[in-house]
Amino acid sequence: LPRTYKLVASLMEHGCNRKLVHDTIYLSNLKELKLRNNLFNLAHFEQKDGYAWVKIPKDLFERYGVKKMSYVNTLGSIKGIEIWASFYYDKDMRKWKASLRSSRLPIDKLAKKYMGGGHPLAAGITLQKELDINAIINDIKQYLKNHR
């Protein structure tokens, strides 16, 4: 703890804007908070199995007037969730996509199975059909079962 105080003191001595740091960490746009709340309500949390997933309705971002936001890590903030997935519709591509994240287990090989890619803890997939969502969820569950 004393080291933390020294670091903060050094930051303050070098002109760190405390209010800017505070506001960046703790303040959020109301529309984004409402959207995040909706995502939590839509999400499926399988804590005993270690995963969570959400299928985002095609018009959700438009309903909240949010064009782009980093929502993919929202589900990863829950204790006991090791792998989480967000499924969303890309209107430009007219295809469903998946964003997969992991706190410790490599997830990129699972994405490659569906012609996706990424790096070990973050990967993405462009789904060939919407029904692939269920298959990916089942693969996540089996993967965790085999690696726990």
Tab-separated table of C-alpha atoms in Angstrom:
chain	number	residue	atom	x	y	z
A	1	LEU	CA	0.000	0.000	0.000
A	2	PRO	CA	2.788	2.521	0.722
A	3	ARG	CA	4.038	1.977	-2.852
A	4	THR	CA	0.574	2.925	-4.151
A	5	TYR	CA	0.669	6.183	-2.193
A	6	LYS	CA	4.109	6.981	-3.596
A	7	LEU	CA	2.897	6.362	-7.148
A	8	VAL	CA	-0.130	8.589	-6.637
A	9	ALA	CA	2.051	11.310	-5.114
A	10	SER	CA	4.370	11.130	-8.112
A	11	LEU	CA	1.446	11.381	-10.526
A	12	MET	CA	0.105	14.439	-8.682
A	13	GLU	CA	3.559	16.073	-8.689
A	14	HIS	CA	3.740	15.615	-12.451
A	15	GLY	CA	0.413	17.345	-13.065
A	16	CYS	CA	-1.974	14.418	-13.146
A	17	ASN	CA	-5.548	15.630	-13.473
A	18	ARG	CA	-7.282	13.767	-10.625
A	19	LYS	CA	-10.775	14.736	-11.772
A	20	LEU	CA	-10.126	13.554	-15.312
A	21	VAL	CA	-8.842	10.192	-14.037
A	22	HIS	CA	-11.831	9.838	-11.695
A	23	ASP	CA	-14.370	10.772	-14.367
A	24	THR	CA	-12.796	8.452	-16.938
A	25	ILE	CA	-12.949	5.484	-14.580
A	26	TYR	CA	-16.239	6.070	-12.779
A	27	LEU	CA	-18.573	8.131	-14.959
A	28	SER	CA	-20.596	6.650	-17.804
A	29	ASN	CA	-23.006	7.870	-20.421
A	30	LEU	CA	-26.601	7.152	-19.306
A	31	LYS	CA	-27.517	5.566	-22.659
A	32	GLU	CA	-24.559	3.195	-22.428
A	33	LEU	CA	-25.481	2.248	-18.849
A	34	LYS	CA	-29.053	1.503	-19.904
A	35	LEU	CA	-27.759	-0.581	-22.793
A	36	ARG	CA	-25.379	-2.455	-20.486
A	37	ASN	CA	-28.263	-3.105	-18.091
A	38	ASN	CA	-30.304	-4.496	-20.976
A	39	LEU	CA	-27.380	-6.734	-21.978
A	40	PHE	CA	-27.212	-8.147	-18.449
A	41	ASN	CA	-30.952	-8.814	-18.521
A	42	LEU	CA	-30.637	-10.649	-21.847
A	43	ALA	CA	-27.533	-12.610	-20.860
A	44	HIS	CA	-27.372	-16.229	-19.803
A	45	PHE	CA	-24.999	-16.894	-16.912
A	46	GLU	CA	-23.886	-20.487	-16.406
A	47	GLN	CA	-21.657	-19.858	-13.397
A	48	LYS	CA	-21.336	-23.494	-12.325
A	49	ASP	CA	-20.044	-24.287	-15.822
A	50	GLY	CA	-17.960	-21.080	-16.052
A	51	TYR	CA	-19.457	-19.333	-19.072
A	52	ALA	CA	-21.896	-16.623	-20.084
A	53	TRP	CA	-23.388	-15.551	-23.381
A	54	VAL	CA	-25.767	-13.009	-24.845
A	55	LYS	CA	-27.542	-12.792	-28.188
A	56	ILE	CA	-28.010	-9.107	-28.861
A	57	PRO	CA	-31.224	-8.194	-30.712
A	58	LYS	CA	-30.617	-6.705	-34.148
A	59	ASP	CA	-32.014	-3.280	-33.188
A	60	LEU	CA	-30.693	-2.953	-29.628
A	61	PHE	CA	-27.970	-0.381	-30.346
A	62	GLU	CA	-30.363	1.736	-32.418
A	63	ARG	CA	-32.994	1.673	-29.638
A	64	TYR	CA	-30.496	3.270	-27.267
A	65	GLY	CA	-28.997	5.635	-29.805
A	66	VAL	CA	-25.599	4.056	-29.278
A	67	LYS	CA	-23.648	3.509	-32.461
A	68	LYS	CA	-20.552	1.858	-31.120
A	69	MET	CA	-19.474	0.844	-27.665
A	70	SER	CA	-17.238	-1.683	-26.072
A	71	TYR	CA	-19.721	-4.151	-24.643
A	72	VAL	CA	-17.892	-7.420	-25.251
A	73	ASN	CA	-16.177	-7.461	-21.837
A	74	THR	CA	-19.385	-6.679	-19.941
A	75	LEU	CA	-20.078	-10.347	-19.231
A	76	GLY	CA	-16.501	-10.961	-18.125
A	77	SER	CA	-16.912	-8.859	-15.004
A	78	ILE	CA	-18.759	-11.649	-13.174
A	79	LYS	CA	-16.861	-13.893	-10.743
A	80	GLY	CA	-16.723	-17.469	-11.922
A	81	ILE	CA	-17.160	-16.649	-15.608
A	82	GLU	CA	-14.108	-17.879	-17.519
A	83	ILE	CA	-15.404	-17.658	-21.089
A	84	TRP	CA	-18.045	-15.296	-22.399
A	85	ALA	CA	-19.563	-14.776	-25.809
A	86	SER	CA	-21.561	-11.995	-27.436
A	87	PHE	CA	-23.561	-12.692	-30.574
A	88	TYR	CA	-24.702	-9.741	-32.656
A	89	TYR	CA	-25.976	-9.000	-36.139
A	90	ASP	CA	-23.717	-7.028	-38.473
A	91	LYS	CA	-26.114	-5.091	-40.702
A	92	ASP	CA	-23.442	-4.155	-43.234
A	93	MET	CA	-22.393	-7.780	-43.740
A	94	ARG	CA	-25.902	-9.136	-43.174
A	95	LYS	CA	-24.460	-11.859	-40.975
A	96	TRP	CA	-24.358	-12.796	-37.324
A	97	LYS	CA	-21.018	-12.450	-35.584
A	98	ALA	CA	-19.583	-13.770	-32.363
A	99	SER	CA	-17.065	-12.176	-30.028
A	100	LEU	CA	-15.450	-14.692	-27.720
A	101	ARG	CA	-13.380	-13.780	-24.686
A	102	SER	CA	-11.597	-15.803	-22.032
A	103	SER	CA	-9.947	-14.969	-18.746
A	104	ARG	CA	-7.375	-17.788	-18.946
A	105	LEU	CA	-8.095	-20.592	-21.433
A	106	PRO	CA	-7.150	-20.175	-25.098
A	107	ILE	CA	-10.307	-19.564	-27.139
A	108	ASP	CA	-8.847	-18.952	-30.612
A	109	LYS	CA	-8.932	-22.646	-31.622
A	110	LEU	CA	-12.669	-22.736	-31.000
A	111	ALA	CA	-13.067	-19.694	-33.251
A	112	LYS	CA	-10.987	-21.383	-35.966
A	113	LYS	CA	-13.410	-24.323	-35.938
A	114	TYR	CA	-16.004	-21.841	-37.242
A	115	MET	CA	-13.627	-20.113	-39.695
A	116	GLY	CA	-12.924	-17.320	-37.210
A	117	GLY	CA	-9.720	-16.187	-35.591
A	118	GLY	CA	-8.021	-13.975	-33.094
A	119	HIS	CA	-5.570	-14.534	-30.315
A	120	PRO	CA	-5.726	-16.889	-27.319
A	121	LEU	CA	-7.971	-14.795	-25.053
A	122	ALA	CA	-10.007	-12.862	-27.642
A	123	ALA	CA	-11.438	-14.154	-30.884
A	124	GLY	CA	-14.188	-13.454	-33.368
A	125	ILE	CA	-16.345	-15.411	-35.784
A	126	THR	CA	-18.555	-14.479	-38.718
A	127	LEU	CA	-21.278	-17.097	-38.514
A	128	GLN	CA	-22.440	-18.912	-41.622
A	129	LYS	CA	-25.924	-19.216	-40.146
A	130	GLU	CA	-27.732	-18.001	-37.032
A	131	LEU	CA	-28.139	-21.601	-35.830
A	132	ASP	CA	-24.355	-21.743	-35.288
A	133	ILE	CA	-24.949	-19.757	-32.080
A	134	ASN	CA	-26.270	-22.862	-30.291
A	135	ALA	CA	-23.396	-24.988	-31.575
A	136	ILE	CA	-20.815	-22.441	-30.365
A	137	ILE	CA	-22.447	-22.266	-26.919
A	138	ASN	CA	-22.380	-26.071	-26.684
A	139	ASP	CA	-18.724	-26.111	-27.764
A	140	ILE	CA	-17.851	-23.552	-25.078
A	141	LYS	CA	-19.588	-25.657	-22.432
A	142	GLN	CA	-17.801	-28.843	-23.565
A	143	TYR	CA	-14.450	-27.050	-23.811
A	144	LEU	CA	-14.729	-25.848	-20.228
A	145	LYS	CA	-15.837	-29.270	-19.046
A	146	ASN	CA	-12.706	-30.778	-20.604
A	147	HIS	CA	-10.339	-28.142	-19.157
A	148	ARG	CA	-11.519	-27.678	-15.575
